[in-house]
PDB file of C-alpha atoms in Angstrom:
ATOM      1  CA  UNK M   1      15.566  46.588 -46.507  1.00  0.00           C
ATOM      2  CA  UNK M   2      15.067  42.640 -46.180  1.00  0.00           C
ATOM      3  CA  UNK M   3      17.247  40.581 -43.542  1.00  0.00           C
ATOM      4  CA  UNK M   4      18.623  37.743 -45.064  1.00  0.00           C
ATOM      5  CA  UNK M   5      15.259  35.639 -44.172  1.00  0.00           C
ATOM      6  CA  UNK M   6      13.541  37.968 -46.129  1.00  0.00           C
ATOM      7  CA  UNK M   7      11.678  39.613 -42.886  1.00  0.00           C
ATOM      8  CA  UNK M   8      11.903  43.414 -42.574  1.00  0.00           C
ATOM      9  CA  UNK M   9      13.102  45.160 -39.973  1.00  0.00           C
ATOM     10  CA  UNK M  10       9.409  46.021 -38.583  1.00  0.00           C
ATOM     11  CA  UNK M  11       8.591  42.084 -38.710  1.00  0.00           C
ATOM     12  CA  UNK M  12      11.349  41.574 -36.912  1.00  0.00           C
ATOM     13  CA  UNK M  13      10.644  43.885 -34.102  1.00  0.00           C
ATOM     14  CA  UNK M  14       7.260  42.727 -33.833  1.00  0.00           C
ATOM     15  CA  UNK M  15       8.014  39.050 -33.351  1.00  0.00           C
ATOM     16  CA  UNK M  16      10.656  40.629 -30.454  1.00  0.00           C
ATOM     17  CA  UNK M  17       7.327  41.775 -28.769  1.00  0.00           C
ATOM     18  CA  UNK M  18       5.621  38.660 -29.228  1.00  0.00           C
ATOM     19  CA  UNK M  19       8.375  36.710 -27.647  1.00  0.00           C
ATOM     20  CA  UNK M  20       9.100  38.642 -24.615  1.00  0.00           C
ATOM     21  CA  UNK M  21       5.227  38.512 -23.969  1.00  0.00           C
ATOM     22  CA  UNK M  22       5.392  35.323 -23.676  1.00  0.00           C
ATOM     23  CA  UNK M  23       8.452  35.113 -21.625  1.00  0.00           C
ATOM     24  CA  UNK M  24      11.371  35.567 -23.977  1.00  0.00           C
ATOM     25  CA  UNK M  25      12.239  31.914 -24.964  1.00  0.00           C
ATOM     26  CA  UNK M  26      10.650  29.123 -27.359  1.00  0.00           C
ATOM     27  CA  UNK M  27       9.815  26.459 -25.076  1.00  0.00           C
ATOM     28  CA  UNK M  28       9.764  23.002 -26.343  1.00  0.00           C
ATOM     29  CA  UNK M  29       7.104  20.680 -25.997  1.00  0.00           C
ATOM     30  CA  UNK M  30       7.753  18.456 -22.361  1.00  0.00           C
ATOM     31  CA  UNK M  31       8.752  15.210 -22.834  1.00  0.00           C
ATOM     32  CA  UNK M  32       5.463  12.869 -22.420  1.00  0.00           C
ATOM     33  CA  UNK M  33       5.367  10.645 -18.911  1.00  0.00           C
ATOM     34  CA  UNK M  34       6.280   7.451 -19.092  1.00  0.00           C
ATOM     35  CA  UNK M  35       4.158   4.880 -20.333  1.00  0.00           C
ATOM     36  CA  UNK M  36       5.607   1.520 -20.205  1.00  0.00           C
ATOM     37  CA  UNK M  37       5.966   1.135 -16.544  1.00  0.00           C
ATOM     38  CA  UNK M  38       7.589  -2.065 -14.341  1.00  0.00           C
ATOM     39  CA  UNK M  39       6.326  -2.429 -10.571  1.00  0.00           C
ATOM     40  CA  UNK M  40       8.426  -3.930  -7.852  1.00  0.00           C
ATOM     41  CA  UNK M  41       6.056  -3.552  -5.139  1.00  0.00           C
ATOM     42  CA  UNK M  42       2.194  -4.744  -4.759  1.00  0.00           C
ATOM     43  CA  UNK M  43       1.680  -1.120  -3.044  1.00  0.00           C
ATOM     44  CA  UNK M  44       2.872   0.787  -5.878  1.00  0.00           C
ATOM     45  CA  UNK M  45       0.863  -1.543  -7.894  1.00  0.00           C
ATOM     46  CA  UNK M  46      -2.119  -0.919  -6.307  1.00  0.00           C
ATOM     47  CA  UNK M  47      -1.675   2.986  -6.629  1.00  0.00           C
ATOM     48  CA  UNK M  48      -0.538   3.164 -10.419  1.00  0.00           C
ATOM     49  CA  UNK M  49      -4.134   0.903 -10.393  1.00  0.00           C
ATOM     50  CA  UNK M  50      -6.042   3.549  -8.667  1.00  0.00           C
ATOM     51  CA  UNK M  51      -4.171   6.634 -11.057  1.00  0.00           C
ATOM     52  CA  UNK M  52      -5.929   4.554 -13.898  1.00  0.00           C
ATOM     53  CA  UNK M  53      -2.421   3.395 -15.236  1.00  0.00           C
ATOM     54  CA  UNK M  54      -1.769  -0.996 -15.651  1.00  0.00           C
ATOM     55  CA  UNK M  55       2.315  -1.684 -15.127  1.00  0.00           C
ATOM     56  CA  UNK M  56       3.197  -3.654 -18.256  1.00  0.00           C
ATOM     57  CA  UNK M  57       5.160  -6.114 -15.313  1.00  0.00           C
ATOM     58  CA  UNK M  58       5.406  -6.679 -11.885  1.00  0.00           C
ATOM     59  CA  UNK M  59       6.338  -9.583  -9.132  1.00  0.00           C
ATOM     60  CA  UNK M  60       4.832 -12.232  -7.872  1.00  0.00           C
ATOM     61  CA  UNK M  61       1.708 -11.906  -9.905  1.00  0.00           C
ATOM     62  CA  UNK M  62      -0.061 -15.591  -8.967  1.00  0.00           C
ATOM     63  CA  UNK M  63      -0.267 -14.286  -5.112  1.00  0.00           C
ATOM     64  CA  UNK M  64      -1.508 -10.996  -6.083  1.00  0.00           C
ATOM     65  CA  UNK M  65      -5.436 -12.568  -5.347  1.00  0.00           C
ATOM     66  CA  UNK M  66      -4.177 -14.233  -2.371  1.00  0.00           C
ATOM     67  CA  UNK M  67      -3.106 -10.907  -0.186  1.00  0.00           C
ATOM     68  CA  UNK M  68      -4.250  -7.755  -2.006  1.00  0.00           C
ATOM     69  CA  UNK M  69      -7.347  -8.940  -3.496  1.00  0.00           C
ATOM     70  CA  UNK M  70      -9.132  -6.088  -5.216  1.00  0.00           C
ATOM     71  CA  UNK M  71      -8.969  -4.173  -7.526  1.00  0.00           C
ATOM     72  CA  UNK M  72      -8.195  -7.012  -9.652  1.00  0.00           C
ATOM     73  CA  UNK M  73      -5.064  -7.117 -11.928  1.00  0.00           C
ATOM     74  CA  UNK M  74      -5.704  -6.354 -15.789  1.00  0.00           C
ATOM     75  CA  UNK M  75      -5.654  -9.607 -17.986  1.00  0.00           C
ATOM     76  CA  UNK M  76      -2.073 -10.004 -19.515  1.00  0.00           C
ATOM     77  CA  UNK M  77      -0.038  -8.958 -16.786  1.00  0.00           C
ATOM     78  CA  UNK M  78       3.765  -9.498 -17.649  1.00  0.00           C
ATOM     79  CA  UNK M  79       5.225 -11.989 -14.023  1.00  0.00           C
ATOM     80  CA  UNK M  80       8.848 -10.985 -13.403  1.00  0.00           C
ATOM     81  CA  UNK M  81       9.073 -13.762 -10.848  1.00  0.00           C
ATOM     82  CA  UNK M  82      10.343 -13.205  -7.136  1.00  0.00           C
ATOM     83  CA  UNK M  83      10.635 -10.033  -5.697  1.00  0.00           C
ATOM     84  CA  UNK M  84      14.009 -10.234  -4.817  1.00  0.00           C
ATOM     85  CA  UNK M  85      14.770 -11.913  -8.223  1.00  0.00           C
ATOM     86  CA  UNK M  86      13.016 -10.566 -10.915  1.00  0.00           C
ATOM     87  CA  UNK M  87      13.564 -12.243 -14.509  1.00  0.00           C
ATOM     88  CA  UNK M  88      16.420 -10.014 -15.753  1.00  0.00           C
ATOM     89  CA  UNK M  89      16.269 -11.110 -19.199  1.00  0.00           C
ATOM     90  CA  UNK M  90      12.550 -11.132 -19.320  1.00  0.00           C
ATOM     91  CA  UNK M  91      12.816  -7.111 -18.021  1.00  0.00           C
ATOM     92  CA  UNK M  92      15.384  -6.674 -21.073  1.00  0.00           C
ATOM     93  CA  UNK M  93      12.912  -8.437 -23.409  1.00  0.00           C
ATOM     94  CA  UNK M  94       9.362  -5.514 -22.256  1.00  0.00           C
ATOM     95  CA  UNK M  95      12.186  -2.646 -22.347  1.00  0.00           C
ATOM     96  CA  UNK M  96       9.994  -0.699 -19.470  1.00  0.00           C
ATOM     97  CA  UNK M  97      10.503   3.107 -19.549  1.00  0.00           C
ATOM     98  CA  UNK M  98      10.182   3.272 -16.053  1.00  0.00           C
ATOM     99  CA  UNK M  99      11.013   0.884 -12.989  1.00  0.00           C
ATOM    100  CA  UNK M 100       9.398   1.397  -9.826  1.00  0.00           C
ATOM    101  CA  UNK M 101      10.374   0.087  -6.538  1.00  0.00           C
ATOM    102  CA  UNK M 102      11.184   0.105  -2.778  1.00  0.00           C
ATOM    103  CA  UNK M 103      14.191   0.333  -0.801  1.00  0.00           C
ATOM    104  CA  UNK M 104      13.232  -3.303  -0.045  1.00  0.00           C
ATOM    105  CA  UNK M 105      15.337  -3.691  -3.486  1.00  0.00           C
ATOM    106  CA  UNK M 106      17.703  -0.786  -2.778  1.00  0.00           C
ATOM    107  CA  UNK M 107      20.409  -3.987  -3.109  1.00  0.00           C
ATOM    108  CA  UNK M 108      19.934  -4.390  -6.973  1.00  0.00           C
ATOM    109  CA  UNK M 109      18.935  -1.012  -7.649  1.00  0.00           C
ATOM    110  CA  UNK M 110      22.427  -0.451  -9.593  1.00  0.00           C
ATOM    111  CA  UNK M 111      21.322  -3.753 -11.931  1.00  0.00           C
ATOM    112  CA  UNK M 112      17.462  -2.218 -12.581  1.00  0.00           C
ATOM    113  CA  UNK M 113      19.146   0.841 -13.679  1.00  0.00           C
ATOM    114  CA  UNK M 114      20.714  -0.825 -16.817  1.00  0.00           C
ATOM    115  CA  UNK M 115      16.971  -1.245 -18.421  1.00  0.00           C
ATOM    116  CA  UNK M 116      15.262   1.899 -17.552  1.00  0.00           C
ATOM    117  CA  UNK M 117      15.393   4.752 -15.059  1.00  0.00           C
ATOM    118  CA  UNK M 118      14.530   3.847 -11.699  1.00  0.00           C
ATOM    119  CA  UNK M 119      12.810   5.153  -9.253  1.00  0.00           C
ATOM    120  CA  UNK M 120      12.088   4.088  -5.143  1.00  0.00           C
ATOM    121  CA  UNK M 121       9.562   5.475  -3.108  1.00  0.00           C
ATOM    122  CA  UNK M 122       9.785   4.654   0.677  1.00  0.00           C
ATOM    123  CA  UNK M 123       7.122   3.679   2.444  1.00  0.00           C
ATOM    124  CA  UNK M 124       8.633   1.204   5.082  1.00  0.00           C
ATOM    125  CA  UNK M 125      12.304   1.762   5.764  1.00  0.00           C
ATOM    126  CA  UNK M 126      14.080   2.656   8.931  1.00  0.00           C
ATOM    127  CA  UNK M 127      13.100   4.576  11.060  1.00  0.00           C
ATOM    128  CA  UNK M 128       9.639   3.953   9.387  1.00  0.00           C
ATOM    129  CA  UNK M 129       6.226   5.141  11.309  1.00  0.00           C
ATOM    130  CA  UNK M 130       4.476   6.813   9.344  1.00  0.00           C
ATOM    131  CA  UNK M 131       2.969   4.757   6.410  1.00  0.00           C
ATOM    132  CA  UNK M 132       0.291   6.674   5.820  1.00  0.00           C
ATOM    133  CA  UNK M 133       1.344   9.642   5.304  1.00  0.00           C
ATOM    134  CA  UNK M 134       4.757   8.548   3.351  1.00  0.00           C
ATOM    135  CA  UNK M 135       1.552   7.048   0.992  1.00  0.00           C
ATOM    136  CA  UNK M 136       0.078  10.385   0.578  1.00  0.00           C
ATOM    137  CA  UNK M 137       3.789  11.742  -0.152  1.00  0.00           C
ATOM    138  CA  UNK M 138       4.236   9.089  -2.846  1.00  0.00           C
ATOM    139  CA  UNK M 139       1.275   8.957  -4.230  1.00  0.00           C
ATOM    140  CA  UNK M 140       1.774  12.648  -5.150  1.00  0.00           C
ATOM    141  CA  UNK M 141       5.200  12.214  -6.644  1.00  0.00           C
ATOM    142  CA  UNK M 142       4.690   9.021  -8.608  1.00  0.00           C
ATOM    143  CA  UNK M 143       0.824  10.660  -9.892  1.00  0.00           C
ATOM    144  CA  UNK M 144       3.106  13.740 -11.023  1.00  0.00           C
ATOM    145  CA  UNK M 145       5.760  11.643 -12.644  1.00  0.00           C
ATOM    146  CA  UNK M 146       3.140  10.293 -14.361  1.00  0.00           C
ATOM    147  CA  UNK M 147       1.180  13.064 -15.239  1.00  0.00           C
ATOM    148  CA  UNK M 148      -1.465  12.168 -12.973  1.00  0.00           C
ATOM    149  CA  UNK M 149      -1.476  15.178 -10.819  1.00  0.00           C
ATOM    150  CA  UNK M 150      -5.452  15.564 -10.481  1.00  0.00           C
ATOM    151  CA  UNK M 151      -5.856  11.390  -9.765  1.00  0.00           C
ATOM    152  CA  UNK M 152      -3.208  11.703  -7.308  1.00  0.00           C
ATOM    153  CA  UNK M 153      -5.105  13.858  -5.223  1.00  0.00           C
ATOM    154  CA  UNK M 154      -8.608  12.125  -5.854  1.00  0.00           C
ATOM    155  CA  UNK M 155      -7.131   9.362  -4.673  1.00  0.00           C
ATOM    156  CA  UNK M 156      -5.981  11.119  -1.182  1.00  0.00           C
ATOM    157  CA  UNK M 157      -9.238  12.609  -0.886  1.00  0.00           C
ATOM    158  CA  UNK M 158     -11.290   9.217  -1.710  1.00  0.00           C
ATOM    159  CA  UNK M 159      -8.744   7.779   1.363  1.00  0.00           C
ATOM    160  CA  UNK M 160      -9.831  10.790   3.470  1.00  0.00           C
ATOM    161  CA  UNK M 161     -13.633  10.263   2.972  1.00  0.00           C
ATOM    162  CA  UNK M 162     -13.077   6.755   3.604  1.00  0.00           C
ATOM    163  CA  UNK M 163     -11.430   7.110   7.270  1.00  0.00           C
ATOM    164  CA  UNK M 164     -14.005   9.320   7.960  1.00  0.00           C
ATOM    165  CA  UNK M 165     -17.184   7.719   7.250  1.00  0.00           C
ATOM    166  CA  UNK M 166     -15.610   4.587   9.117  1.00  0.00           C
ATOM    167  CA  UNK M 167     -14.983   7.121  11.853  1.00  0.00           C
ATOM    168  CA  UNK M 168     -18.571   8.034  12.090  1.00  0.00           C
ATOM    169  CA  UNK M 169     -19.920   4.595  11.693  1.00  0.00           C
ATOM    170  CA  UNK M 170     -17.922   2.915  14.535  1.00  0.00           C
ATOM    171  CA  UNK M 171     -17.780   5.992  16.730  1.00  0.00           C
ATOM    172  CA  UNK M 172     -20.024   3.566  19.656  1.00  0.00           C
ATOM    173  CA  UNK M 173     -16.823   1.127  19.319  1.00  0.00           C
ATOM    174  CA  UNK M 174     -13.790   3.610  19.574  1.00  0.00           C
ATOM    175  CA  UNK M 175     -13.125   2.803  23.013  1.00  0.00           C
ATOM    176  CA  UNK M 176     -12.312  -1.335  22.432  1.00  0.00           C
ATOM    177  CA  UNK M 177      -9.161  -2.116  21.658  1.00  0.00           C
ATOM    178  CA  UNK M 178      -8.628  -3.923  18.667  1.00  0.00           C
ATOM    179  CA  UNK M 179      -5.504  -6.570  18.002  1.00  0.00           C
ATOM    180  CA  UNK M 180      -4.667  -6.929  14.485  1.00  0.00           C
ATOM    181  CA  UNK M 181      -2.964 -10.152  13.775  1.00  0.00           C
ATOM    182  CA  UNK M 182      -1.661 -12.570  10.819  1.00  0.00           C
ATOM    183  CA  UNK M 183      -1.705 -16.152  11.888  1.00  0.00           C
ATOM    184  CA  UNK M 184       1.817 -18.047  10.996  1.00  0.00           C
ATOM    185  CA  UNK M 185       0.851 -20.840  12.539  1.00  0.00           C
ATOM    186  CA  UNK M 186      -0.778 -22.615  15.299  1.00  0.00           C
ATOM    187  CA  UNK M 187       0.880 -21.045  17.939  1.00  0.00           C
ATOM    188  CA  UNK M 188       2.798 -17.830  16.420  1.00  0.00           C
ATOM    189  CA  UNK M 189       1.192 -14.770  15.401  1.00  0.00           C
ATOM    190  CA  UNK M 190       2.502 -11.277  13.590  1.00  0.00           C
ATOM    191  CA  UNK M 191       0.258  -8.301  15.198  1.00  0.00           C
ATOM    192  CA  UNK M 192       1.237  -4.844  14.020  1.00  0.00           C
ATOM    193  CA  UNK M 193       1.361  -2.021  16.105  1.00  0.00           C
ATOM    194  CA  UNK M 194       3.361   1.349  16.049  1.00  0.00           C
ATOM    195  CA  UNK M 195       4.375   1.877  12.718  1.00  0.00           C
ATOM    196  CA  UNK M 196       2.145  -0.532  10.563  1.00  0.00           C
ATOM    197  CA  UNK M 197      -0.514   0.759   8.038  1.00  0.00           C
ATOM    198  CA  UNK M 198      -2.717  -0.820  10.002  1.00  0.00           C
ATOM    199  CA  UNK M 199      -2.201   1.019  12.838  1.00  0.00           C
ATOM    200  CA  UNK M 200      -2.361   4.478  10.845  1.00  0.00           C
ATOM    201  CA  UNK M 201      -5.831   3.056   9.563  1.00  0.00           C
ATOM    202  CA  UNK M 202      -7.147   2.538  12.782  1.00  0.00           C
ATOM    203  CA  UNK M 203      -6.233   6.520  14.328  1.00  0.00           C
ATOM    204  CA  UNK M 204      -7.660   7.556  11.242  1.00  0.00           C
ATOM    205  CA  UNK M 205     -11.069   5.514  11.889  1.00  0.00           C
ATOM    206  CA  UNK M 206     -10.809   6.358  15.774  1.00  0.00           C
ATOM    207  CA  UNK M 207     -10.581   2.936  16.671  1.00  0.00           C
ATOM    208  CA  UNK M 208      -8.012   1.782  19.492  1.00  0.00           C
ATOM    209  CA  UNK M 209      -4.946  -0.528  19.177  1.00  0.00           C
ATOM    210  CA  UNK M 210      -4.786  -2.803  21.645  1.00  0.00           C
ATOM    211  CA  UNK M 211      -0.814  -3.699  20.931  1.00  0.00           C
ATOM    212  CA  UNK M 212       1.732  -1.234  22.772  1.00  0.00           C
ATOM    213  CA  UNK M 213       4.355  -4.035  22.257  1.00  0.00           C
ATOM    214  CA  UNK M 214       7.467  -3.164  20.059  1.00  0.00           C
ATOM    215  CA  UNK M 215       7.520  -3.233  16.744  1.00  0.00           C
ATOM    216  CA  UNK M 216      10.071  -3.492  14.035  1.00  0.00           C
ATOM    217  CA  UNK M 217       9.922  -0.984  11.611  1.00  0.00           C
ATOM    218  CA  UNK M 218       7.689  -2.513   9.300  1.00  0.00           C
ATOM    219  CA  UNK M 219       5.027  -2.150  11.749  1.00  0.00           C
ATOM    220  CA  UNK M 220       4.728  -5.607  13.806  1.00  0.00           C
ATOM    221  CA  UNK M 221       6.002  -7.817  16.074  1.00  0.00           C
ATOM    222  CA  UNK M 222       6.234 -11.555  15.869  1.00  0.00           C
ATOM    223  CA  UNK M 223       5.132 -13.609  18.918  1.00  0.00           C
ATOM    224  CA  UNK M 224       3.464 -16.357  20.457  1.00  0.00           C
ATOM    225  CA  UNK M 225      -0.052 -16.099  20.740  1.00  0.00           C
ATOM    226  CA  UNK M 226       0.090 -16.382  24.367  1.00  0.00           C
ATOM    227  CA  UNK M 227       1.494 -13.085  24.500  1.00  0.00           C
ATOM    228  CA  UNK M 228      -2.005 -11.906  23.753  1.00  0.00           C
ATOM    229  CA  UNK M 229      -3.124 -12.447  27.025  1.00  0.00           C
ATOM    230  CA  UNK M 230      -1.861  -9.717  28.351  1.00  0.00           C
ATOM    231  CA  UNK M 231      -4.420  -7.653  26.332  1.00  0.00           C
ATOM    232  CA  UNK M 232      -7.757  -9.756  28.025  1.00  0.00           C
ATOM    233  CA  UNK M 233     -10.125  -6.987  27.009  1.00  0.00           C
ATOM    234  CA  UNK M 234      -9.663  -6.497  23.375  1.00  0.00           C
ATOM    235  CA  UNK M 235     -11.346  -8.181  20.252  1.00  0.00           C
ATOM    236  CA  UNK M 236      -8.857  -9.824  18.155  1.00  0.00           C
ATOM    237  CA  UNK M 237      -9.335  -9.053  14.106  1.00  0.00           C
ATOM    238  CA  UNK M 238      -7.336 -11.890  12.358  1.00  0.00           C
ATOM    239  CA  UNK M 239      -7.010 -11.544   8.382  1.00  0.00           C
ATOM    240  CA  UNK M 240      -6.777 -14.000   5.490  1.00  0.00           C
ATOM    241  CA  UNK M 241      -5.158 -15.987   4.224  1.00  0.00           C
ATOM    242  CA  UNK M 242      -4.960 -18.531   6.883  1.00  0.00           C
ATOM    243  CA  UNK M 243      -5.062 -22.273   6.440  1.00  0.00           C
ATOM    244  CA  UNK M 244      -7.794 -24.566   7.485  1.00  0.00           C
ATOM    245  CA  UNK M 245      -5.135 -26.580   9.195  1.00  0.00           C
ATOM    246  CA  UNK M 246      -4.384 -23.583  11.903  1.00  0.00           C
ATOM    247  CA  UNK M 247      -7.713 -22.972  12.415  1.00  0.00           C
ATOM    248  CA  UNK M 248      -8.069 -27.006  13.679  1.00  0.00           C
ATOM    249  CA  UNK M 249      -5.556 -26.951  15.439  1.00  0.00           C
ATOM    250  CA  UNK M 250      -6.405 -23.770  17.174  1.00  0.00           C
ATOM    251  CA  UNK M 251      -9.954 -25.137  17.828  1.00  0.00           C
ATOM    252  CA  UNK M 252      -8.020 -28.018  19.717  1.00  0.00           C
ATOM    253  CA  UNK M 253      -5.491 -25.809  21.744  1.00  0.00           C
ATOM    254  CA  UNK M 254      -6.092 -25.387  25.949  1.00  0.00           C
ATOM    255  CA  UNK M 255      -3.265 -22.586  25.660  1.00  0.00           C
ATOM    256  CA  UNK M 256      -5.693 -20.960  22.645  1.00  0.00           C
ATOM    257  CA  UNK M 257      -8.983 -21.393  24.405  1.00  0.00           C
ATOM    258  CA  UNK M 258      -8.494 -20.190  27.894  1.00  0.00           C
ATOM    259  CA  UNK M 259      -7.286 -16.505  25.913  1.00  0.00           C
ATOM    260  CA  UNK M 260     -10.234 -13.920  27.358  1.00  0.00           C
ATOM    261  CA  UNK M 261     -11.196 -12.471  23.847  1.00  0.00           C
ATOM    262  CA  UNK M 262     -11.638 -16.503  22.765  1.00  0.00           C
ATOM    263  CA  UNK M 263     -13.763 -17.248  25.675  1.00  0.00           C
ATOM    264  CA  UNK M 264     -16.421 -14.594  25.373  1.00  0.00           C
ATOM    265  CA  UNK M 265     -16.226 -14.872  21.362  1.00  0.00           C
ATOM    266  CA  UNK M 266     -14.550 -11.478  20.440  1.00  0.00           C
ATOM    267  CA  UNK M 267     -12.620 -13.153  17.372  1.00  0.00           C
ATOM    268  CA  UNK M 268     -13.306 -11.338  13.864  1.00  0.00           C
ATOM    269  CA  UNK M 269     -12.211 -12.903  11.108  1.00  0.00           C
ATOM    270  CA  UNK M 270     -11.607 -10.671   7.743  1.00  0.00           C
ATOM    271  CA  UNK M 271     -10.549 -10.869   4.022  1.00  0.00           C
ATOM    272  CA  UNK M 272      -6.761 -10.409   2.787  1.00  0.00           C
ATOM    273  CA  UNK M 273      -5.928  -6.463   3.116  1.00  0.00           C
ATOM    274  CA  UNK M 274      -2.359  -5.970   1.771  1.00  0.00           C
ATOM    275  CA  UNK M 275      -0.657  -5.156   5.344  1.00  0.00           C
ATOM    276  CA  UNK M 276       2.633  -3.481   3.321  1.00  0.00           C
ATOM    277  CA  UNK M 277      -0.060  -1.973   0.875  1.00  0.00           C
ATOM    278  CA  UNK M 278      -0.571   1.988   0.291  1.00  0.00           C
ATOM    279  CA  UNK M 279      -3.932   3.760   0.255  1.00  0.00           C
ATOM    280  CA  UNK M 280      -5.768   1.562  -1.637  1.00  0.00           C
ATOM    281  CA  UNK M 281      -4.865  -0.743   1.141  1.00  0.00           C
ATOM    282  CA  UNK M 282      -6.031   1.456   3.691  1.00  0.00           C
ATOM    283  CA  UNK M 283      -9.134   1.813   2.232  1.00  0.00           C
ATOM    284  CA  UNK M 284      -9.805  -1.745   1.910  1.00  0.00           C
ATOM    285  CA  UNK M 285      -8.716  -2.645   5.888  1.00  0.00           C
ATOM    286  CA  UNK M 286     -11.125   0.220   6.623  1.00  0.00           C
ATOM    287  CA  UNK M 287     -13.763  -0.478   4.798  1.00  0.00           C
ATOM    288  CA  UNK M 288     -13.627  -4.567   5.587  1.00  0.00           C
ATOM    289  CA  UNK M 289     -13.279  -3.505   9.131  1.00  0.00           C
ATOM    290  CA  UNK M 290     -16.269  -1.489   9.234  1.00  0.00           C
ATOM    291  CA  UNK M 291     -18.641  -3.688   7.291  1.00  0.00           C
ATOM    292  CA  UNK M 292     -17.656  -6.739   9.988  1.00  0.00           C
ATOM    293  CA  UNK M 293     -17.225  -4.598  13.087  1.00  0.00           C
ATOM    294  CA  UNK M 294     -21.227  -3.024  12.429  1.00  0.00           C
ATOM    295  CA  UNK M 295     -22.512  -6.275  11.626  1.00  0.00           C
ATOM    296  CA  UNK M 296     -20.780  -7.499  14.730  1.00  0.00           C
ATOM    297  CA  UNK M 297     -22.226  -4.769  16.969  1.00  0.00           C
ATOM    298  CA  UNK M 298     -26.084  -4.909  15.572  1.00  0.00           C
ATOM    299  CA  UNK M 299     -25.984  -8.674  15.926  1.00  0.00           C
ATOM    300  CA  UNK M 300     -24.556  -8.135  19.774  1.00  0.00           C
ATOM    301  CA  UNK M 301     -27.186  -5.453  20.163  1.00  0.00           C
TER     302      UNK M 301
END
């Protein structure tokens, strides 16, 4: 006898079989990741860069050369303006399917919402001290969002090899301790410490931090450069960008030149590495800081 589909009863009971094999239930197919993704952040830039995926927008797009540098943004990059602004109408107008962010912008998170789901990965928030691994943490979530499980992890293990073969190259240099600074001026100066990627970089390379000072939670402190003195020993690494008018006037400052690491010449200057960045960021403030720290040492030796 034929059920009303016209399937016999021992059709039937086969299919039965054939669907508790498999589990019982006819899954459908998963949604697909999004695609049309929004960044907030130059850090979570940098990472959907490295997973092989270009955001269709982000912020602040003219100073992206200026402080993160490589790898260079994809030609037709959508600007959404300030960070703390973005263009609302111009978000409406690229209808992202995703919005990425920070709790930097926890404050308009409820307005983001209205154009696509949203989604904030901390990195630096209170109590904050750990960048590095909070990268690791969101680098796995937003690569499996994303479907991007296996270049998630690439990318932690490309970070690993990097720290490592740093380690090993500046092993004879582990012992001097290093002071990581921004110039603001002629006579300020933010140097990270406890709580900076910076300072993750540098435990991961085996290379000391000469600041023990307090920091905020971002990872620095904000002081006047004769505060450095009390560090006499150490070999200050200043990074780009930094105006040619600080650098005269430093050149012409007593308070400047009587500093110990001025006097005997242990002042390294380096390229832009995005201090707020994520492991791409890492790896570029290790691998900067290895290339000018050997070159330093064979030229001393």
């Amino acid at each position: 006898m034929l059920s009303p589909a016209g399937l016999d009863r021992r059709t039937l009971l086969a299919a039965a079989c054939c669907m508790a094999a498999r589990g019982g239930v006819v899954r459908a197919s998963e949604p697909s990741p999004p695609a049309r993704i929004v960044s907030l952040d130059y850090g979570l830039t940098e990472t959907l860069l490295a997973l092989g995926i270009a955001p269709i927008g982000m912020v602040q797009v003219g100073a992206w050369a200026d402080w993160v540098v490589e790898p260079a943004l994809p030609a037709g990059m959508i600007d959404l303006g300030a960070d703390r602004e973005p263009n609302l109408e111009l978000l409406a107008a690229i209808r992202p399917d995703l919005i990425v962010t920070t709790p930097y912008l926890a404050a308009i998170r409820p307005v983001l919402e209205r154009f696509a789901p949203t989604r904030t990965f901390s990195i630096y928030a209170p109590p904050g001290g750990r960048p590095y691994e909070l990268s690791i943490a969101a680098t796995r979530e937003l690569a499996g969002l994303l479907g991007r499980a296996a270049e998630g992890e690439a990318l932690i293990a490309r970070a690993e090899a990097r720290m490592a073969e740093i380690r090993a190259r500046l092993r004879a240099m582990a012992d001097i301790p290093l002071l990581i600074v921004s110039f603001l001026d002629a006579h300020h100066v933010r140097v990270y410490g406890a709580g900076s990627l910076f300072d993750d970089t540098l435990k991961r390379c085996g290379l000391a931090n000469g600041w023990r000072g307090p920091c905020n939670y971002w990872g620095f402190a904000t002081v006047g450069i004769e505060v450095l003195a009390a560090v006499p020993e150490s070999r200050l690494v200043y990074l780009e960008p930094i105006s040619g008018d600080v650098l005269t006037k430093l050149a012409g400052s007593p308070l400047w030149n009587s500093l110990a690491f001025v006097r005997a010449g242990r002042i390294q200057r380096l390229p832009a590495a995005l201090m707020f960045g994520m492991l791409p960021s890492a790896m570029r403030f290790a691998a900067l800081l290895g290339e000018h720290l050997s070159a330093t040492e064979r030229s001393s030796g």
